Coordinates of C-alpha atoms and ligand atoms in Angstrom, one line a residue:
X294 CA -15.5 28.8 -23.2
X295 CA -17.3 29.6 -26.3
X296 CA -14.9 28.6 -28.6
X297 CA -14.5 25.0 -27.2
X298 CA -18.5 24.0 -27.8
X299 CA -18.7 22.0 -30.5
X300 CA -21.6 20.5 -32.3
X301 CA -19.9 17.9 -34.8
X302 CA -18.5 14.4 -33.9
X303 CA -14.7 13.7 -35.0
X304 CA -14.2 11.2 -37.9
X305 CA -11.0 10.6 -39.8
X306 CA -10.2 14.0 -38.7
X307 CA -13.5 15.3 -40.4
X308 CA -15.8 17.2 -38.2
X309 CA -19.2 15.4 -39.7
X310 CA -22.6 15.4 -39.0
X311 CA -24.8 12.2 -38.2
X312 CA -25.5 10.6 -41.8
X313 CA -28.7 11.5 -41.3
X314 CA -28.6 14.5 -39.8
X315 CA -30.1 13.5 -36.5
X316 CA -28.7 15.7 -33.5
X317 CA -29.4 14.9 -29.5
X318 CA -29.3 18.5 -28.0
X319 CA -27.1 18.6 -24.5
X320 CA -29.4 20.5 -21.5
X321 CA -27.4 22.0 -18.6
X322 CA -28.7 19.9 -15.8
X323 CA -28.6 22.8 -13.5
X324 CA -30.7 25.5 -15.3
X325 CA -32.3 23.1 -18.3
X326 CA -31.2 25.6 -20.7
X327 CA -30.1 23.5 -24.4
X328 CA -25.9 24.4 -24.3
X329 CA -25.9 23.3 -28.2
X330 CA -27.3 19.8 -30.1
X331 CA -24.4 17.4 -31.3
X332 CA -24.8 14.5 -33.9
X333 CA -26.8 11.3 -33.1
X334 CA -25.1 9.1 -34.6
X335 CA -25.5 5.2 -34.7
X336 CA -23.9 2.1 -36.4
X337 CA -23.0 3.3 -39.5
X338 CA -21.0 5.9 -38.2
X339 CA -19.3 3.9 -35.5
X340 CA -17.9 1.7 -38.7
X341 CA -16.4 4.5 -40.1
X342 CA -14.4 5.6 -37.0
X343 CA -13.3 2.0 -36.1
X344 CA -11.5 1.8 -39.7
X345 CA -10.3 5.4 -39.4
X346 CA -8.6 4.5 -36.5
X347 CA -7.8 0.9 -38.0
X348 CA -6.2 3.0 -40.8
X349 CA -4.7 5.7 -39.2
X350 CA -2.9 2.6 -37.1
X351 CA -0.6 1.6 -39.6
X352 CA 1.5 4.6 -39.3
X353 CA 1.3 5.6 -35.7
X354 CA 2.4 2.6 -34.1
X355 CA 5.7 2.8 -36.0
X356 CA 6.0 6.4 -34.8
X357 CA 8.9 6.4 -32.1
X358 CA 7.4 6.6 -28.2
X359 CA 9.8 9.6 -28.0
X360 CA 7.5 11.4 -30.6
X361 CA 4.3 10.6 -29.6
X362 CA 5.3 12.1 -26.1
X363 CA 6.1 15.1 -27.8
X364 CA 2.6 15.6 -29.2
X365 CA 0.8 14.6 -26.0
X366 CA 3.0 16.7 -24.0
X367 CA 2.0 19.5 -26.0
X368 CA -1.8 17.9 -26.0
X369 CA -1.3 18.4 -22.2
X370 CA -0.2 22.1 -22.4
X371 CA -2.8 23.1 -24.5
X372 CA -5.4 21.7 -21.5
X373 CA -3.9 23.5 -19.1
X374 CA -3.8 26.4 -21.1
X375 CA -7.3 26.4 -21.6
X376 CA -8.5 24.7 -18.6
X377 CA -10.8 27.7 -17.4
X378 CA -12.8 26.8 -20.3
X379 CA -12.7 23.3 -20.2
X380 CA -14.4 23.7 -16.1
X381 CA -16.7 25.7 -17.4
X382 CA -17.6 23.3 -20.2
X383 CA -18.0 20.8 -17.7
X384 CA -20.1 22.2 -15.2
X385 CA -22.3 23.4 -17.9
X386 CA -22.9 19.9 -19.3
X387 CA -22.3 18.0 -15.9
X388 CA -23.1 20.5 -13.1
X389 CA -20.4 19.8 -10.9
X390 CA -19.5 23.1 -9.2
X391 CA -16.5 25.1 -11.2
X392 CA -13.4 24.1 -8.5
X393 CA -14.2 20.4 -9.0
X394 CA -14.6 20.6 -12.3
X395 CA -11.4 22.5 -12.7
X396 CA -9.8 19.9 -10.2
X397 CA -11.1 16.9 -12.6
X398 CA -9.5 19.1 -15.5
X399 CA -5.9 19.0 -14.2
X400 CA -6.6 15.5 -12.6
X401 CA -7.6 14.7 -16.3
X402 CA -4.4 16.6 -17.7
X403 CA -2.2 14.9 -15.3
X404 CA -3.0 11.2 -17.2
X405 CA -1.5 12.7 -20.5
X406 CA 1.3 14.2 -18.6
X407 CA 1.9 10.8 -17.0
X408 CA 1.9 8.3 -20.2
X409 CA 3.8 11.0 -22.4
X410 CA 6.4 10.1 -19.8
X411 CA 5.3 6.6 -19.8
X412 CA 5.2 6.2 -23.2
X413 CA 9.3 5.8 -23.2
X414 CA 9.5 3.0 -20.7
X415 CA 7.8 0.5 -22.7
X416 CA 11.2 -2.2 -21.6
X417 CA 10.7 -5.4 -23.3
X418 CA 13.5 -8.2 -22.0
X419 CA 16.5 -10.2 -22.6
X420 CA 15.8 -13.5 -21.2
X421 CA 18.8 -16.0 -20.4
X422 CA 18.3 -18.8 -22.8
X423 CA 17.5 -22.3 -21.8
X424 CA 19.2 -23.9 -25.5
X425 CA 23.0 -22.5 -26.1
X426 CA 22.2 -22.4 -30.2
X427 CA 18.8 -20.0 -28.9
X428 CA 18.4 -16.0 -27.8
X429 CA 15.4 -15.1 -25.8
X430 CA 13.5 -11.3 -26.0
X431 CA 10.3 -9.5 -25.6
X432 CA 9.2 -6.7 -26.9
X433 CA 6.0 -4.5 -26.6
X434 CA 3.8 -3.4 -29.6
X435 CA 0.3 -1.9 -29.3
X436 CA -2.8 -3.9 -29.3
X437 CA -4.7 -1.7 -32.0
X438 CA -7.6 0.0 -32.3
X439 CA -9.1 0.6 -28.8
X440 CA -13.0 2.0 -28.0
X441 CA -12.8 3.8 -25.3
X442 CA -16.8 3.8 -23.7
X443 CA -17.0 6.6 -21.0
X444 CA -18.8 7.9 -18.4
X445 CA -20.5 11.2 -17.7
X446 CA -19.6 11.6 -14.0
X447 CA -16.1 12.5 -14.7
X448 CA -16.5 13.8 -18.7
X449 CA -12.9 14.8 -19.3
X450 CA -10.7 12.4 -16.5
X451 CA -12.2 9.1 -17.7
X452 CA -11.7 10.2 -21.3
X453 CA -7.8 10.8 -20.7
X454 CA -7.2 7.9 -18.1
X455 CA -7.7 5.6 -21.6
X456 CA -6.9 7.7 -24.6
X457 CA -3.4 8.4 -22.8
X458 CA -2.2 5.4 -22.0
X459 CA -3.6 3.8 -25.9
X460 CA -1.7 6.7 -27.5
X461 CA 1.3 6.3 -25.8
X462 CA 1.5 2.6 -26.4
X463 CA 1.0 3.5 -29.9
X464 CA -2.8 2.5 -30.4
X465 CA -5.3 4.4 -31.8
X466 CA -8.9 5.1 -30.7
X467 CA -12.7 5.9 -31.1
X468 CA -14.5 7.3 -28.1
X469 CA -18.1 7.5 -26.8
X470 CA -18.6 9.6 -24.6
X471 CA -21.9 9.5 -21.8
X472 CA -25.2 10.6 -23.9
X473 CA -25.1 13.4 -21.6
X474 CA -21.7 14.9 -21.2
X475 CA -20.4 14.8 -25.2
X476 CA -18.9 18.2 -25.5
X477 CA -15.7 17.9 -23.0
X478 CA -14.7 14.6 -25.1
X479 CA -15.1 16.9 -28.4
X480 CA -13.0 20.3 -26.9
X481 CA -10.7 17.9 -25.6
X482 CA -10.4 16.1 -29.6
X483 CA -10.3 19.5 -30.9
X484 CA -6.8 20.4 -28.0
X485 CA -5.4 16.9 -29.5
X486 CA -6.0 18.0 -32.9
X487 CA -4.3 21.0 -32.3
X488 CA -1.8 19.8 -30.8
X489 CA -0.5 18.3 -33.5
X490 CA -2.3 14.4 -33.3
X491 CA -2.9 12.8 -36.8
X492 CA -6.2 12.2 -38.1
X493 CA -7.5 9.4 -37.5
X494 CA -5.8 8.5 -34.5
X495 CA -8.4 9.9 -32.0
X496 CA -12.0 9.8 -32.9
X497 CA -15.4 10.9 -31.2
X498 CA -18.9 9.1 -32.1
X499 CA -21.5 11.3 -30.3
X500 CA -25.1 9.5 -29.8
X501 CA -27.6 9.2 -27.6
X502 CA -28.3 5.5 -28.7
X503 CA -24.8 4.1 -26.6
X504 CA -26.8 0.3 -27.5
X505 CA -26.5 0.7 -31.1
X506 CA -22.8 2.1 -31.1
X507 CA -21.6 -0.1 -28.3
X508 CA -22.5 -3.1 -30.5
X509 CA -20.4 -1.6 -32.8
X510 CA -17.2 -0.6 -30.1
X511 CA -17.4 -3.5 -28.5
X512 CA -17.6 -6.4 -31.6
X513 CA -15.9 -5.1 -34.9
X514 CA -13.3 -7.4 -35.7
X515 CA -11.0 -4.5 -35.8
X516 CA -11.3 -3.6 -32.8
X517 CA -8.7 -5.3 -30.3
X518 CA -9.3 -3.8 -27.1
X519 CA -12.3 -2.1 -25.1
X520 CA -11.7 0.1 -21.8
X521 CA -14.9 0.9 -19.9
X522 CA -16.2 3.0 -17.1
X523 CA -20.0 2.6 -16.4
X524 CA -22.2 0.2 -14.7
X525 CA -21.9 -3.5 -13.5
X526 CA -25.0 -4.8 -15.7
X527 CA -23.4 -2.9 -18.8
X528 CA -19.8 -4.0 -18.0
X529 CA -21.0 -7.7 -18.1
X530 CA -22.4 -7.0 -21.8
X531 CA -19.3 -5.4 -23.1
X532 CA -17.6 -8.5 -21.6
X533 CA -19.8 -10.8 -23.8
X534 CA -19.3 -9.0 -27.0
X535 CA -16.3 -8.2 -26.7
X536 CA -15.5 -12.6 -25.9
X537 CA -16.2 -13.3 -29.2
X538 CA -13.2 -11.7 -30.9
X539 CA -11.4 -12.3 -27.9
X540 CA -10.2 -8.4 -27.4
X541 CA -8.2 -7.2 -24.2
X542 CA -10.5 -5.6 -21.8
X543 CA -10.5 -3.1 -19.0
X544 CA -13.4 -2.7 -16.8
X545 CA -13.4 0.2 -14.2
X546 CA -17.5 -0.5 -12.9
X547 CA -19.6 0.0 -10.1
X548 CA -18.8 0.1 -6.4
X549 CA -20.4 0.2 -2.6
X550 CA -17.4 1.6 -0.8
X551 CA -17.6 1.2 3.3
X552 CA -16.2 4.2 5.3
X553 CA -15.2 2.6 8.6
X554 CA -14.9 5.0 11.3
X555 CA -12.9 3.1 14.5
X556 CA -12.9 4.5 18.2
X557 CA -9.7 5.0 18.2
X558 CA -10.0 7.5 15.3
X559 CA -9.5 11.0 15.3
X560 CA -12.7 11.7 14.5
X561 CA -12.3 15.4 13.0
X562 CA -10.5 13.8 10.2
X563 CA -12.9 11.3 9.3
X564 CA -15.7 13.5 9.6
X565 CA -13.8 15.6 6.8
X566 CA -12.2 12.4 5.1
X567 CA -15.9 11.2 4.8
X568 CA -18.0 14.1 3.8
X569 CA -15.2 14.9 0.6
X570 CA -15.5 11.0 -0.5
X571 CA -19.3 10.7 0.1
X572 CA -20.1 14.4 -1.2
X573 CA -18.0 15.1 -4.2
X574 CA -20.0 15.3 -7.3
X575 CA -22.9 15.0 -5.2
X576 CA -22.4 11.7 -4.5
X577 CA -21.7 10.8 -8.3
X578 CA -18.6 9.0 -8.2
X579 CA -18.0 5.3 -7.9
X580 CA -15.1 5.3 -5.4
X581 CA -17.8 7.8 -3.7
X582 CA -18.6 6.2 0.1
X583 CA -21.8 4.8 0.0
X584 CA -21.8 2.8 3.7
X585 CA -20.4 4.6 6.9
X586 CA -19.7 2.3 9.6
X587 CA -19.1 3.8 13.2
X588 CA -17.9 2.4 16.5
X589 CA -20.6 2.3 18.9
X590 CA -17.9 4.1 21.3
X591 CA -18.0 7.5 18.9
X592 CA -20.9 6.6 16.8
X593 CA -22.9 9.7 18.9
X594 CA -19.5 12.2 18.4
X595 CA -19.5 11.2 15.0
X596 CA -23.2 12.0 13.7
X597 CA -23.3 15.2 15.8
X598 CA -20.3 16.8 13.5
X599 CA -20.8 14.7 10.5
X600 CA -24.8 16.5 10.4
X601 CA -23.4 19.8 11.6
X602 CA -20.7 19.1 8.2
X603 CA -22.9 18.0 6.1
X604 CA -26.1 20.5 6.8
X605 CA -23.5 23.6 6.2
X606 CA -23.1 21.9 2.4
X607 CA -23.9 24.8 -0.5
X608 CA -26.3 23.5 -3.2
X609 CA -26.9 25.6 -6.4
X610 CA -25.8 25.9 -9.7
X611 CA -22.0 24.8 -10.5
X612 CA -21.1 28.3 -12.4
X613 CA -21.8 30.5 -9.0
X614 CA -19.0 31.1 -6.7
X615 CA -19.2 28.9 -3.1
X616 CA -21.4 26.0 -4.9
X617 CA -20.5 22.7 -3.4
X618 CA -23.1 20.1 -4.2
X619 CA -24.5 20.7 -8.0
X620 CA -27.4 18.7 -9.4
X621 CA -28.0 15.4 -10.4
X622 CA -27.2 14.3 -14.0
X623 CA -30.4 14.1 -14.9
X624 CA -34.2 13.1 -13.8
X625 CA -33.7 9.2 -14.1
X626 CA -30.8 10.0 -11.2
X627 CA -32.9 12.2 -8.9
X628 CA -35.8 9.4 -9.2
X629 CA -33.5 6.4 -8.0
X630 CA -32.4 8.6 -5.1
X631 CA -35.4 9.8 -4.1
X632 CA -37.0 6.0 -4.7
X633 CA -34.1 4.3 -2.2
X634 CA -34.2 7.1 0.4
X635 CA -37.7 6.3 0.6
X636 CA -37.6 2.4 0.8
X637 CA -35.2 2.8 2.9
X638 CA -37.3 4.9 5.5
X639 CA -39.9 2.5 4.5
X640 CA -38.1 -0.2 6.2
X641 CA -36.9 1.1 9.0
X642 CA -34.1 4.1 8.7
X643 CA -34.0 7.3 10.0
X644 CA -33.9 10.5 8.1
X645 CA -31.7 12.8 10.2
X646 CA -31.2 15.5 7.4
X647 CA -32.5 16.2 4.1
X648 CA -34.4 13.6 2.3
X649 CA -36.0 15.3 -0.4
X650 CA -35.5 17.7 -3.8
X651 CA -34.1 20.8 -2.8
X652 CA -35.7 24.2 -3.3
X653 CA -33.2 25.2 -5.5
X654 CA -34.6 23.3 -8.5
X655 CA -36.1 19.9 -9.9
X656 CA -32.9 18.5 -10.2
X657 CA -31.3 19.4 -7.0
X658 CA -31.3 16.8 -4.3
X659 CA -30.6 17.7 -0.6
X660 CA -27.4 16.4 0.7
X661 CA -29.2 13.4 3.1
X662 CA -28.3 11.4 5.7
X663 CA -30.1 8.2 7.0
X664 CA -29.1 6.6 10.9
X665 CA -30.4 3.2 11.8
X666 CA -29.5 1.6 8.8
X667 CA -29.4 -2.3 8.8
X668 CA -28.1 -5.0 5.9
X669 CA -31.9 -5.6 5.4
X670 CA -32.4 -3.5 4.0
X671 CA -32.3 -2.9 0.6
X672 CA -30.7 0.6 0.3
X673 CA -27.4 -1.0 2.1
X674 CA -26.8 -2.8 -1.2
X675 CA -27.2 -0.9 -3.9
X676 CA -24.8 1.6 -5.5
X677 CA -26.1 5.2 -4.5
X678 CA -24.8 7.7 -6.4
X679 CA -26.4 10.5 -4.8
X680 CA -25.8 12.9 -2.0
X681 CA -27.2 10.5 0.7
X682 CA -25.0 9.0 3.7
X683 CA -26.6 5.9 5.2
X684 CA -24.9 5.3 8.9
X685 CA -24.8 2.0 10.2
X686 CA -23.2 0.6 13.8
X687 CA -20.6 -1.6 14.3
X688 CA -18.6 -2.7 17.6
X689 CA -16.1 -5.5 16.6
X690 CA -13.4 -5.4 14.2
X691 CA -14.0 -9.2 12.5
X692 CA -18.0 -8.4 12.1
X693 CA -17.2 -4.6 10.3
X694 CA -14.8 -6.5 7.8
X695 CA -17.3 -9.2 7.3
X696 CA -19.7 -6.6 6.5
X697 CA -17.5 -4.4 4.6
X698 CA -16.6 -7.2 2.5
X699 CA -20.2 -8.5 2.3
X700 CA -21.1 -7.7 -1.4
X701 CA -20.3 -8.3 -4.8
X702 CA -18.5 -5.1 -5.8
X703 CA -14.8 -4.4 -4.6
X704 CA -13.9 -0.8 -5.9
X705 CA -12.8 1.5 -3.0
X706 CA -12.9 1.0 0.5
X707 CA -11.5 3.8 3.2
X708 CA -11.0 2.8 7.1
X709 CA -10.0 5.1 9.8
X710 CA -8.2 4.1 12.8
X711 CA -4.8 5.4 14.5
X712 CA -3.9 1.9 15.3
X713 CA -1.4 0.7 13.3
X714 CA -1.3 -2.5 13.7
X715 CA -4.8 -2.8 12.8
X716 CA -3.6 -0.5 9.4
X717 CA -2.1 -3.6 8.2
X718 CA -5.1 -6.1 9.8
X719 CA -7.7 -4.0 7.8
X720 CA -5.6 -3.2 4.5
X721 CA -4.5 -6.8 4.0
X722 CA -8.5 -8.3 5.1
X723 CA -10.5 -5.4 2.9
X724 CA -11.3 -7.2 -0.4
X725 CA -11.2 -4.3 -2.8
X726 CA -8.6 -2.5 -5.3
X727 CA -8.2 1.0 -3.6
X728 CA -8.0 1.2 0.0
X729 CA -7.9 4.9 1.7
X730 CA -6.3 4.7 4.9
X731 CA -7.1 8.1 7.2
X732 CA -8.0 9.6 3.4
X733 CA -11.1 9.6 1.7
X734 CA -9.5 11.4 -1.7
X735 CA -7.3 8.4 -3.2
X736 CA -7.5 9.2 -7.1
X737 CA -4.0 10.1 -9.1
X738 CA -2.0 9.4 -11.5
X739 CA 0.3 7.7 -10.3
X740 CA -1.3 5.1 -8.8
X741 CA -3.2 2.1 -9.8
X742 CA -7.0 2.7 -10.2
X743 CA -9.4 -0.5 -10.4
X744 CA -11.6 -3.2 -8.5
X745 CA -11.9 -6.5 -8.0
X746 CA -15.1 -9.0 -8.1
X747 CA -17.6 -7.1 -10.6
X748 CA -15.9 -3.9 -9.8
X749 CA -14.0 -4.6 -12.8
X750 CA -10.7 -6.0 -14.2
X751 CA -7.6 -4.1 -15.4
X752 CA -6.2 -1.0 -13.9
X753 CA -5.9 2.6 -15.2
X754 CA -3.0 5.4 -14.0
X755 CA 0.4 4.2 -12.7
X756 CA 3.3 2.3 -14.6
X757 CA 0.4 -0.4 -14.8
X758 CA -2.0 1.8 -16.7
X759 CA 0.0 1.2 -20.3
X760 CA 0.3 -2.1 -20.0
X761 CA -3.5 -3.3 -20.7
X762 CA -2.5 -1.3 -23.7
X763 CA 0.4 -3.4 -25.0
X764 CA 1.2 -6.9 -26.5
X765 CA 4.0 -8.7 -25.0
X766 CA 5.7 -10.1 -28.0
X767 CA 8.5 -13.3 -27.2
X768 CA 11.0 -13.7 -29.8
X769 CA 13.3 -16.6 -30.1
X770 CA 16.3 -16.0 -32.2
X771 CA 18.5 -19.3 -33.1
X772 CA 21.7 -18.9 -33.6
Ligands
SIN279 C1 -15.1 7.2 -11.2 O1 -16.1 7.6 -10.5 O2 -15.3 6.4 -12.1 C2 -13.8 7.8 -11.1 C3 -13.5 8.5 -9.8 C4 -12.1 9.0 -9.7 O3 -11.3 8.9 -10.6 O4 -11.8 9.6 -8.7

């Protein structure tokens, strides 16, 4: 792992140093130990990587889609070649235990995979002329320069879902990484740049001053387009700054994903369906369950082997064999937890398990689950993004999509029934982007990733993903 943590941002294929000097130093969230310190860099900096990539444009968008799949294919090879090290890297700076983390690595590998082979499908059209004298065709050119503004929940996966599809469509792009998770985006800058990728064409702005920088990202003239994973609030920013150049955007933002557990389920399967979407990452996702609604009929059936699941749950430190729930990203996170588990018990819920830090450190939350929860209060509304279940009861099918659909986010949403009739019912009625169906894992490549309402706009993965990347260009040829 060693030899893929890096302390220097990535600049017109210069590895620099913060102009001056400044460096934000990266703490392993499960043992506090400083991993290494990495530029702070601000707006000054964030200029020079938008006209790297501005520059380094002009020659890779004429490069042939055939070429460029050649270098990310071998981008791609190189990950997997060296994905021990990349998990590692990950739970070191992220603390997710080692098997997700090497899961995200090869879930993250499989988006450069896909757009390498994506990347030579880019099929404009021939469109049947409405003049005799006239010919009618499209064809697809990059936007540009894309920023790329990621999250630290998934360090290496959210980095690839946008640089893959940009450099396949032939754009080129600056990243910024989470303040807290810098050093996957920089090993994985250092695989591209081994890999053969140009200078210039990916670049990596390391701060922990995301305001400054996103100013930058999200309003430079030459920037055209802007792909974000993060919160709501800061989605709705990006989406003003970026309005007044009128750039292309892609929003992938908050969620409050039901779980709906019918009678008629087999109940086993949602148990495990449920504890894998509410529990991976400790809770940290945003397709991560975050209301479980069970049938009065099985709600008793349900808690009994959903507590039994859940209480069996391994907390420690990512790095040690048999972890399952690491810690929380940092002390901001284990506050807001801690803060709605007890407002919520405030105002009325249950704590069946857990409920408070964990002995295993400061930054280690129990994996928690909270019965008698009602839509009054105020825990029901608000992304979690911890390991805490909140259980609420439902017995009609019209009232649990009401509820379900009773909030302004529409990310993921997961039902479980063996009726399959009501399959259809419940897919068409859910108003959100992913729907898990007797599943609670949905992510991959090859499917369309995004939400609706403030969940976001634009979708990543799938023969979709490119297209937020790409121009559609109409050409009318007289004759
Ligand atoms: C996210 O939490 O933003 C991404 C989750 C996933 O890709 O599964």
């Amino acid at each position: 792992m060693r030899d893929l943590v890096l302390s220097r941002g990535l600049i017109n294929g210069e590895w620099v140093e913060a102009i001056d000097g400044k460096q934000v130093e990266i703490v392993n969230p499960s043992t506090g130990a400083i991993i290494t310190a990495v530029p702070d860099m601000g707006k000054e900096e964030s200029e020079a990587a938008v006209i790297a990539a501005h520059t380094a444009l002009q020659d890779w968008r004429k490069t042939t889609a055939k070429y460029r799949a050649g270098l990310m294919k071998k981008w791609f090879d190189l990950m997997v070649e060296n994905a021990d090290g990349l998990a590692k890297l990950l739970t070191s700076e992220q603390g997710k235990p080692y098997k997700e983390a090497y899961g995200e690595v090869m879930y993250g590998a499989s988006f450069i995979e896909w757009f390498a082979e994506e990347a030579k499908r880019m099929y404009g059209d021939v469109i049947p002329a409405a003049n005799p004298n006239n010919r009618y065709m499209t064809i697809k050119q990059p936007v540009g320069v894309v920023t790329a503004i990621t999250p630290w929940n998934f360090p290496i996966a959210m980095i690839t879902r946008k640089a893959a599809p940009a450099l396949a469509a032939g754009c080129t792009v600056v990243i910024k990484p989470g303040e807290d998770t810098p050093l996957c985006a920089l090993a994985m800058a250092l695989l591209a740049e081994k890999a053969g990728i140009p200078k210039g064409v990916i670049n990596v702005v390391t701060t922990s001053r995301p305001a400054e920088v996103g100013d930058v990202l999200c309003r430079h003239p030459l920037v055209r387009k802007v792909s974000f994973t993060g919160s709501t609030p800061v989605g709705k920013l990006i989406l003003r700054q970026a309005s007044e150049t009128v750039k292309k955007v892609s929003l992938e933002l908050g969620g409050n994903a039901p779980f709906i557990v019918f009678e008629d389920a087999d109940i086993d399967k949602a148990v495990q369906g449920a504890l894998i979407s509410k529990y991976r990452n400790a809770g940290q996702t945003c397709v991560c369950t975050n209301r479980l609604y069970i049938h009065d009929a099985i709600y008793d059936q349900f808690l009994e082997k959903y507590t039994q699941a859940v209480s069996n749950l391994i907390i420690g430190d990512g790095l040690v064999d048999g972890t399952e729930i690491g810690p929380l990203i940092n002390q901001k996170a284990i506050d807001k937890v801690a803060q709605l588990v007890r407002t919520a018990v405030e105002q009325g819920a249950t704590l069946t398990l857990g409920g408070n830090i964990s002995d295993v450190g400061q930054q280690f939350y129990q994996p928690t689950i909270l019965t008698d929860v009602t839509e009054e209060m105020d825990i029901a509304h608000q992304e979690l993004f911890g390991p805490v279940s909140t259980l609420f009861r439902f017995n009609d099918e019209d009232d649990v999509v009401r509820r379900a659909n009773d909030t302004p986010f529409g990310l993921a949403a997961y039902f479980y029934t063996q009726d399959h009739a009501r399959v259809w019912r419940m897919s068409e009625a859910l108003e959100y982007g992913i729907v898990g169906i007797n599943e609670g894992i949905i992510s991959t490549e090859v499917a369309p990733f995004g939400g609706v309402k403030e969940s976001g706009c634009g979708r990543e993965g799938s023969k979709y993903g490119i297209e937020d990347y790409l121009e559609i260009k109409y050409l009318c040829h007289g004759i």
